[in-house]
Coordinates of C-alpha atoms in Angstrom, one line a residue:
X1 CA 26.7 -2.8 -32.0
X2 CA 23.1 -4.1 -33.1
X3 CA 21.8 -8.0 -33.5
X4 CA 20.8 -7.7 -37.4
X5 CA 18.2 -10.3 -35.9
X6 CA 15.5 -9.2 -33.8
X7 CA 15.5 -9.0 -30.3
X8 CA 11.8 -12.1 -30.1
X9 CA 13.5 -14.1 -32.1
X10 CA 16.9 -13.8 -30.5
X11 CA 15.1 -14.9 -26.6
X12 CA 13.5 -17.5 -28.5
X13 CA 16.3 -18.9 -30.3
X14 CA 18.6 -18.2 -27.2
X15 CA 15.9 -20.3 -24.5
X16 CA 16.3 -23.1 -27.5
X17 CA 20.0 -23.1 -27.6
X18 CA 21.8 -25.2 -25.3
X19 CA 23.0 -23.2 -22.8
X20 CA 20.5 -21.6 -19.5
X21 CA 20.2 -18.7 -20.8
X22 CA 20.7 -15.6 -17.8
X23 CA 19.7 -12.4 -17.6
X24 CA 21.0 -9.8 -14.4
X25 CA 18.2 -7.7 -12.7
X26 CA 17.7 -4.3 -14.0
X27 CA 16.1 -1.2 -12.5
X28 CA 16.9 1.0 -14.8
X29 CA 19.1 2.4 -18.0
X30 CA 21.7 2.9 -17.0
X31 CA 21.5 -1.2 -15.7
X32 CA 20.7 -2.1 -18.6
X33 CA 23.2 -0.4 -20.7
X34 CA 26.2 -2.1 -18.3
X35 CA 24.7 -5.6 -17.8
X36 CA 25.1 -5.7 -22.2
X37 CA 28.5 -4.4 -21.9
X38 CA 29.6 -6.9 -19.7
X39 CA 28.3 -9.3 -21.8
X40 CA 24.4 -10.1 -21.6
X41 CA 22.4 -11.2 -23.8
X42 CA 18.9 -11.2 -21.9
X43 CA 18.1 -8.2 -19.5
X44 CA 15.4 -8.7 -17.1
X45 CA 14.0 -6.0 -15.6
X46 CA 13.0 -6.3 -12.3
X47 CA 9.5 -5.5 -10.0
X48 CA 11.5 -5.1 -6.7
X49 CA 14.5 -2.8 -8.4
X50 CA 11.8 -0.4 -10.3
X51 CA 9.8 -0.4 -6.8
X52 CA 12.6 1.0 -4.7
X53 CA 14.3 2.5 -7.4
X54 CA 11.3 4.9 -8.1
X55 CA 9.8 4.9 -5.2
X56 CA 12.6 4.1 -2.3
X57 CA 10.0 1.4 -1.0
X58 CA 9.1 -2.1 -0.9
X59 CA 8.2 -4.4 -3.6
X60 CA 4.0 -4.7 -2.3
X61 CA 2.5 -3.7 -5.7
X62 CA 3.3 -0.1 -5.1
X63 CA 3.4 0.5 -8.6
X64 CA 1.1 1.2 -11.4
X65 CA 1.8 -0.7 -15.0
X66 CA 1.5 2.6 -16.7
X67 CA 5.1 3.3 -13.9
X68 CA 6.7 0.0 -14.9
X69 CA 5.9 0.6 -18.7
X70 CA 7.4 3.3 -18.8
X71 CA 10.5 2.4 -16.7
X72 CA 10.1 -1.1 -19.6
X73 CA 10.0 1.2 -22.8
X74 CA 12.7 3.3 -21.2
X75 CA 14.8 -0.3 -20.5
X76 CA 14.5 -0.8 -24.2
X77 CA 15.4 2.0 -25.8
X78 CA 18.8 1.9 -24.1
X79 CA 20.1 -1.7 -24.9
X80 CA 20.1 -4.1 -28.1
X81 CA 19.5 -6.9 -26.2
X82 CA 16.0 -8.7 -25.5
X83 CA 14.1 -6.8 -22.1
X84 CA 12.1 -9.3 -20.0
X85 CA 10.2 -7.4 -17.7
X86 CA 8.1 -8.3 -14.1
X87 CA 4.7 -7.9 -14.9
X88 CA 2.9 -8.8 -12.3
X89 CA 0.0 -9.6 -11.5
X90 CA -1.1 -8.1 -15.1
X91 CA -2.6 -5.5 -13.2
X92 CA -6.6 -6.9 -13.0
X93 CA -8.4 -8.9 -14.2
X94 CA -7.8 -10.6 -17.7
X95 CA -9.1 -7.2 -19.1
X96 CA -6.2 -5.8 -17.7
X97 CA -4.2 -8.1 -18.6
X98 CA -4.9 -7.8 -22.2
X99 CA -4.2 -4.3 -21.5
X100 CA -0.4 -4.4 -20.1
X101 CA -0.1 -6.8 -23.3
X102 CA -0.1 -5.1 -25.9
X103 CA 2.1 -2.3 -23.5
X104 CA 4.6 -4.1 -22.8
X105 CA 4.5 -5.0 -26.7
X106 CA 4.8 -1.4 -27.9
X107 CA 6.6 -0.8 -25.6
X108 CA 9.3 -3.0 -27.4
X109 CA 9.8 -6.0 -25.2
X110 CA 11.0 -9.0 -25.4
X111 CA 8.7 -11.3 -23.1
X112 CA 7.1 -11.1 -19.3
X113 CA 6.7 -12.1 -16.5
X114 CA 2.3 -12.9 -14.6
X115 CA 2.5 -14.1 -11.8
X116 CA -1.0 -15.6 -9.9
X117 CA -1.1 -13.8 -7.0
X118 CA -4.2 -11.3 -5.2
X119 CA -3.4 -7.6 -6.0
X120 CA -1.9 -5.9 -4.1
X121 CA 0.9 -8.2 -5.2
X122 CA 4.5 -9.2 -2.7
X123 CA 8.2 -10.0 -3.5
X124 CA 7.8 -13.7 -4.4
X125 CA 10.7 -14.0 -1.3
X126 CA 8.7 -11.9 1.2
X127 CA 5.8 -14.1 3.9
X128 CA 2.5 -13.0 4.0
X129 CA 1.8 -13.5 0.2
X130 CA -2.5 -14.6 -1.4
X131 CA -2.6 -16.1 -4.4
X132 CA -6.0 -16.0 -6.9
X133 CA -7.9 -19.1 -8.1
X134 CA -6.2 -21.8 -10.4
X135 CA -9.0 -20.9 -13.1
X136 CA -8.5 -16.8 -12.6
X137 CA -5.3 -16.9 -13.8
X138 CA -6.0 -19.8 -16.8
X139 CA -7.6 -17.2 -17.5
X140 CA -5.5 -14.8 -17.7
X141 CA -2.7 -16.5 -19.8
X142 CA -4.9 -17.6 -22.0
X143 CA -6.2 -13.3 -22.3
X144 CA -2.4 -13.0 -22.6
X145 CA -2.2 -15.2 -25.3
X146 CA -4.4 -13.8 -26.9
X147 CA -3.7 -10.8 -27.2
X148 CA 0.0 -11.0 -28.4
X149 CA 0.2 -9.9 -31.7
X150 CA 4.2 -10.7 -32.3
X151 CA 3.5 -14.2 -31.6
X152 CA 7.7 -14.1 -30.5
X153 CA 6.5 -12.1 -27.8
X154 CA 7.1 -14.5 -24.4
X155 CA 5.0 -15.5 -21.8
X156 CA 6.6 -16.5 -19.1
X157 CA 4.0 -17.8 -16.2
X158 CA 4.8 -17.3 -13.0
X159 CA 3.7 -19.1 -9.4
X160 CA 3.6 -18.2 -5.7
X161 CA 1.3 -20.6 -4.4
X162 CA 4.3 -23.4 -3.6
X163 CA 4.4 -20.9 -0.4
X164 CA 1.3 -20.7 0.6
X165 CA -0.5 -24.0 -0.7
X166 CA 2.2 -26.2 -0.8
X167 CA 4.6 -27.0 -3.8
X168 CA 2.1 -29.9 -4.8
X169 CA -0.2 -27.3 -5.3
X170 CA 2.7 -25.0 -7.1
X171 CA 3.2 -27.9 -9.1
X172 CA -0.5 -28.5 -10.6
X173 CA -1.0 -25.0 -11.2
X174 CA 2.0 -24.8 -13.2
X175 CA 0.6 -27.6 -15.6
X176 CA -2.8 -25.6 -15.2
X177 CA -1.2 -22.4 -16.7
X178 CA 1.5 -24.4 -19.9
X179 CA -1.5 -25.5 -20.8
X180 CA -3.1 -22.2 -21.2
X181 CA 0.0 -21.0 -23.3
X182 CA 2.2 -20.2 -21.2
X183 CA 5.6 -20.1 -23.3
X184 CA 7.9 -20.8 -20.2
X185 CA 7.2 -22.2 -16.2
X186 CA 8.6 -20.2 -12.9
X187 CA 7.7 -21.5 -9.8
X188 CA 8.9 -19.1 -7.9
X189 CA 10.5 -19.4 -4.5
X190 CA 10.9 -23.0 -4.2
X191 CA 13.2 -23.9 -0.5
X192 CA 14.8 -26.8 -1.0
X193 CA 17.6 -28.3 -2.9
X194 CA 14.6 -31.4 -3.2
X195 CA 12.2 -29.4 -4.3
X196 CA 14.5 -27.4 -7.5
X197 CA 14.2 -31.3 -8.5
X198 CA 10.9 -32.1 -8.2
X199 CA 10.0 -29.0 -10.0
X200 CA 12.3 -30.0 -13.1
X201 CA 11.5 -33.0 -12.9
X202 CA 7.9 -33.4 -12.2
X203 CA 7.5 -29.7 -14.9
X204 CA 10.6 -30.1 -17.6
X205 CA 8.7 -31.5 -20.4
X206 CA 5.6 -29.1 -20.2
X207 CA 7.6 -25.4 -21.0
X208 CA 11.1 -24.7 -19.8
X209 CA 12.3 -23.7 -16.9
X210 CA 12.3 -20.3 -14.6
X211 CA 15.1 -20.1 -11.8
X212 CA 15.0 -17.5 -9.1
X213 CA 18.3 -17.3 -8.3
X214 CA 17.0 -14.6 -6.4
X215 CA 20.2 -12.8 -4.9
X216 CA 19.6 -13.1 -0.2
X217 CA 16.0 -15.1 -1.2
X218 CA 15.2 -18.4 0.3
X219 CA 15.9 -20.1 -2.6
X220 CA 19.2 -22.5 -2.5
X221 CA 21.7 -20.8 -4.4
X222 CA 23.1 -23.5 -6.4
X223 CA 26.2 -23.0 -8.8
X224 CA 25.0 -22.3 -12.4
X225 CA 26.1 -25.9 -13.8
X226 CA 23.1 -27.0 -11.1
X227 CA 20.5 -25.5 -12.4
X228 CA 21.8 -27.0 -16.1
X229 CA 21.9 -30.5 -14.8
X230 CA 18.8 -30.3 -14.1
X231 CA 17.5 -28.7 -16.4
X232 CA 16.4 -24.8 -16.2
X233 CA 16.7 -23.2 -19.6
X234 CA 16.1 -18.7 -18.3
X235 CA 18.2 -17.7 -14.9
X236 CA 17.1 -13.9 -13.4
X237 CA 19.3 -12.4 -11.4
X238 CA 17.0 -10.0 -10.0
X239 CA 18.5 -7.7 -7.7
X240 CA 22.3 -8.3 -7.3
X241 CA 22.7 -5.2 -10.0
X242 CA 20.2 -3.2 -7.0
X243 CA 22.1 -4.6 -4.5
X244 CA 25.6 -3.9 -5.7
X245 CA 25.2 -0.4 -6.7
X246 CA 23.7 0.1 -2.9
X247 CA 27.0 -1.1 -1.5
X248 CA 28.6 1.0 -3.8
X249 CA 26.9 4.5 -2.7
X250 CA 26.6 3.7 0.5
X251 CA 30.4 3.3 0.4
X252 CA 30.9 7.0 -1.4
X253 CA 28.8 8.5 1.0
X254 CA 30.2 6.6 3.7
X255 CA 33.9 8.8 3.0
X256 CA 32.5 12.0 1.8
X257 CA 30.1 12.5 5.6
X258 CA 34.4 11.4 7.4
X259 CA 36.3 13.7 5.4
X260 CA 34.2 16.1 4.0
X261 CA 35.3 15.1 0.0
X262 CA 35.0 12.0 -1.8
X263 CA 38.3 12.9 -3.0
X264 CA 39.7 8.7 -0.9
X265 CA 37.3 7.1 -2.8
X266 CA 37.9 8.4 -6.6
X267 CA 40.3 5.3 -7.6
X268 CA 37.7 2.6 -6.9
X269 CA 35.8 4.2 -8.6
X270 CA 34.8 5.0 -13.3
X271 CA 36.7 8.2 -14.2
X272 CA 34.9 10.5 -15.7
X273 CA 35.7 10.2 -19.4
X274 CA 35.3 6.3 -18.7
X275 CA 32.1 7.7 -17.5
X276 CA 30.6 9.6 -20.2
X277 CA 31.9 6.9 -22.6
X278 CA 29.9 4.1 -21.6
X279 CA 26.6 5.8 -21.2
X280 CA 27.3 6.2 -25.0
X281 CA 28.7 10.1 -25.7
X282 CA 31.4 8.7 -28.7
X283 CA 28.4 8.3 -30.6
X284 CA 26.2 11.8 -30.3
X285 CA 30.3 13.5 -31.0
X286 CA 29.7 11.4 -33.9
X287 CA 25.9 12.0 -34.7
X288 CA 27.5 15.9 -34.4
X289 CA 29.6 15.6 -36.2
X290 CA 27.5 14.0 -38.8
X291 CA 24.7 16.4 -39.3
X292 CA 25.5 19.7 -37.4
X293 CA 25.9 20.8 -41.1
X294 CA 28.8 22.5 -39.9

């Protein structure tokens, strides 16, 4: 059942609340529906997962703005909760960022994060990253703020500079991005708990902070209680659903290959009727009864 409060104001309200907002990563409309049905208030569209599922390749800047926005649009259409999307580098210079923001707003997304990597970018937990100048990224953030038509649309500034220039430089960049109008700050891939605390101590008073709980990534997997204690407001779990799906498909295929049929795997899977229910067949049946005209 949809909330009477539109998605973007709802996201703003959640981020202003007392507890960290948990946002599991969705790579398609089905995974987004499962996240919503599990009771989460926000869906995060993962660029890593989007790239993996659309191309079968790693997150190294292979997808265009159009491909990413198309996936975001499908995810938004599948759920009633707010969707935050990975908008990579904005797909070019500040002028490209203007169009990127407009496209995401038109798609119904509630917020995006933009990063300061050089195009083509890489996953924030991979090696070999490079970053643009602080001045250029400030221009991109200013362009994003100017481009949005809905003031409730959330703009998150992400810096990948910690791995390239050091944590101190990343913090200074984040300060500049906050001054440029970013709503949230996202320092990617701090390597130790001390680094995570330093980010919180230095930036917590400027804007709400994002913690990327990247499953298997370079950031220590802190307990949620510690993340909350440090004051982080948005916690992303970007690829857990993708990894879980990969593990499940592998197990199923191993059984099918071994036995010649999937019978032994079926008890661990959703039943056919259960699956059709979770993707909304009862709603379709109700609409058919209402509009069939018989």
